[in-house]
Amino acid sequence: MYLMQSKERAAIQGYGAYVPYYRLPTTEIAKVWKGGGSGPNVEKAVAAMDEDTVTMAIEAGRYAMKMAGTERLGAVFVGTESKPYAVKPTSTIVAQALGQHHTLAADLEFACKAGTEAMQIVTGLVGSGMIEAGLAIGMDTAQGRPGDDLEYTAASGGAAYVIGRKDKKSAAVIDCSTSFVSDTGDFWRRAHERYPRHLSRFTGEPAYFHHIENSVNTLFKETGHKPSDFKYAVFHQPNPRFPVEVATRLGFTMEQIKTGLLNPLIGNTYAGSSPIGLAAVLDEASPGDKILLASFGSGAGSDAFCIEVLDGIAATRGVNPTVKSMMERSTRIDYSTYSKFRDKLHK
Amino acid sequence: MARKAYVSSVGFTPVGDHWEKSIIDLAVEAARGALKGSGVKNPGQIIVGNMFSAVGASQEHLGALLASALGLSGTPAYKIEAACSSGGAAFNVGYNLVRSGAVDSALVVGVEKMRDLEPEEVSQALAMAESAEYTQFVGATFAALNGLLARYYMEQKNVTRDELSSIPVLDHANAVTAAHAQFRKAITPEVVGRSAMIADPLRLFDCAPVGDGAAAAMIVAEGGASAGKGKLSEVLGGKIATNEFSIYERDDMLDFKATRDAFRGATAEAGISPKKLSLVEVHDAFSVVGALSLEAMGFSKPGEGSRDAKAGKYSRGGELPINTFGGLKARGHPVGATGMYQIVEAYLQLTGQAGKNQVEGAQYAATQNIGGVDSTSAVHVFGRSS
Amino acid sequence: MAIRHWRVKDRYYRLIGSRCTECGAECFPPVYRCRKCGSEKIEDREMPQSGKIVTYTQLHEPLPGFEAQAPFYLAVVELDNGAKMLTQLVDSTDESVKTGAKVVATVRRARVDGDSGQITYGYKFRVT
C-alpha cells in the first residue's frame, strides 16, 4: 500500500485564498515579445510592487484562521518557490503576523507542489495527535524570464488551509492522499539565478502527465474510487491545456474540472495553483461532494488527495471573499507597469 | 522680579542658495551683524537655533563651534533644537536668561544649511520632525501631512482653491521690495493653482521653498552691564507651547492648540490686547498652515483665515499686515533660522528700519514660529521703545 | 529590517495599539498615557482591521525609499473603535478614494533597506 491516511482523520477547518488586484492581459506580453497575438491564457494575476509571498500568505492565512475560528496554530508551513529571502524563513514572518510563536514553522520548496505537500505534512501532524491544528499555505509570485513562454502564465496568488481534527465544524475531511516522485529535470532554477529554466516538450509527457497519472491512479487503485465518484477534480494548472488533457486521460469530464480551472483568468500561481483551485471548488461545493485534488511539482512529483465536503461547509459561506470575487476585483495593467511592479526594470 | 529685555541689534544673510558658504560661514555672518550693531563685545551667552545640521552639514556642536569662530571661546554656548521652531525656541531661551538676570546679554543665531542636500534628502531631514515609527514609516513627507490637513480644511470649511492661494500671493507681493527675500516676484492665484502638484490638494506654490540662511539678534537687559548701543525694541512676552504630536492623534486637526496657547501666553505676558498688534509674522510653511495659524491666534474666525487674506485684511495697508517681508513662502524658510528671521523682521519694523516694507507707525509686533504641524509653537511679542 | 522596526513588528503587522484599562479608550499608534482620561494604566490591544477615511492626499514626491511607489495615496483613517492613524492606501482606484470611504487593513512591504536589502513589512489599507 502506498496510500497515506492518518489514523485520526484531519479536516479543513478553514481556508482563504489570495489573488492580487492587478491583471496583465497576455496580449500585452505577445505585443512586446512575439509580434502580436496572445498567450494560452487570457490574463494573469500580478502582485503589486509592495506585495510578495509573505504579504499574500498573511492575507490568505488570516482568512483561513478567521473561517476556522482558531487563534492557535501548532504549525505554519509556507510552500513557495519565491521566497523574499534566500536565507531567512518566510514562515516566521507569516507566523509572527498571525500571532503564532509556539509553532513549528518552515518553508517548503518543491516547485509547484510545495503547497499540497504542506497540506500532507499538517495532516500527518494533526492525525498523529502531535498538534491540534496547523496552517498549510501554497503561495507564489511566480516569475518568467521576459520573452520566455513561461511569462504568459507565471502569476501571483495562492491559498491557505487550516487543517485540524475532524469535528462538527469541519468544512471538508482529507480522507487520504498519495505522492509520487522521480528525478526528472523538467524545470529548475539554480541559486543566484533570477528566472527558472525549463525544457519545452519534456515538461509534458515525462513530467506533468507521468507524475499526475501515477499519483491519481495509485489513489484510485488503493481506495477503489473511480472518476465518477467525484463531483469535482482540481489538477495543477501550468496552462489551460494540461489540466484538461490529464483529466480526460484519467476519465474526468469538463463538468468536473471547470469550477477549479482558474488558469485562463489568473495564470499559473505555481505552489498556489492547485490549492487556489481547491478553494474555488470549496466556495461552491455541498456536503457529501467528493473532490479529487492533484498537484504537480517539477523536479518532479505529484500529490493526489481524496477530500470530502462536510456539513460544516455551510457555516463558512460569507465569512471571506470568494475566489471568484477576488478574481473579479481587478484592474488591467500594461507590460511596462508589470515590469515595474515585478522588478524587471533595473535602475 | 523679571528685568526688561530688549533686542538691541540684528544681523542676517539673504535667504537662498549660498553655494560658497558653509553652515558656520552663514552663522558667523549673521552673528557679526548682531554683535557689531549692538556694541556688545562679550555676550553672556550664545545660543544657536538649528534643526538638522547633523544631516545637512554633517556638523553638530554648533554652540562651541560658533563661539570659537567668533573669537568668543570661553562664552557659554549651545544649540537648541525644536524642528522648524528651533529659531523661536532658541530666542525664547535667550530672552528668559536675560530677563531672569542669569546673563546681561545673549546672542541668538538661527541657521540652516539646506542646499547641500538633494531635494529628497531635504524631505527626509524635515520628516525627522515627525514620528520615525508611524509617520516616516509610511513614506509621508511634511508636504503630505499638510496635504491631508489642507483637504480636511477645504472640505470641512468649504474653502476654495483660490482662497487657499491668497496667503502665498500676499507673501510674494510683500517680498518684491524685501532685499533679503528668496523670491521677489509677485504671483497670482492662478500661478499657485496651476503649479506642480506636490501632495494633493497642495501644489508647489502652497509650500515654502528650500534655502540657506542665518539670522541673529542680540538680547540685552535693561541697565545691564553690557547693554551696549543700538536701537532698542522691547521683548514684551514670549511663550512656547506644544500640541498632541501628530495631526492624526488630535481630536480636532484644525485646532492649532500650540499656537493658540503660546499666543495667549505671550500676549498676556506682554500685557497687551492682540488688537493692538501692528503686524504679525506668521509661520506659513504651507498655505493651509498660515490660515490655521491666523485662526488659532484669533485674528480670523475658524475657516476664515484664507478668505480674510483674500479680502485684503492681512495685506500691507490692511487691518493687520502679516509677513511683511514675504513670510515663509517668499522670504524663504531655512527651517532652523526661520524663527529668527521673523524676529529680525519684527525688530526692523519696530525700529523704523524696514525700508520700503515699513508698516507705518508700527507699535507692537508678534512672531509665530511652528515646529512640526503645530506640534511646537513659539510666539514672541515686541514693542517699540520710546 | 532595521532593529528599530523589528522592535515594533507586532504593531506594524497586527495593529497592536493601546487600550486604557480605566476608561476603555483605544488608540493607534500606542500611547504611554491615556489621551482621554490621563490614566497610565495602558495595555496592548489589537485594533479593528477596518475603518473609514477622514482625509487623504495623493503624494507625488515621497520620502527616499518610497519613490518607486509614487504617486500613492496617504490617508488619515478612523478605525471602527475611534482610533485615528496615518496609513498608505493600496489597490484603490482614484474614484474610490473619498472622504468617508470604508477601508480594510492589509500587510504589505513598507520599505526595503537600500544597503542591507532587509524588508520591513507593515500595515497598509485598501478601500473596500
Coordinates of C-alpha atoms in Angstrom, one line a residue, chain C residues 111-119:
Chain C
R111 CA 10.2 49.6 2.6
V112 CA 13.3 47.8 1.6
D113 CA 16.6 48.9 3.1
G114 CA 18.9 50.1 0.3
D115 CA 22.2 48.7 1.7
S116 CA 21.2 45.7 3.6
G117 CA 18.3 44.6 1.5
Q118 CA 16.2 44.0 4.6
I119 CA 12.5 44.2 4.1

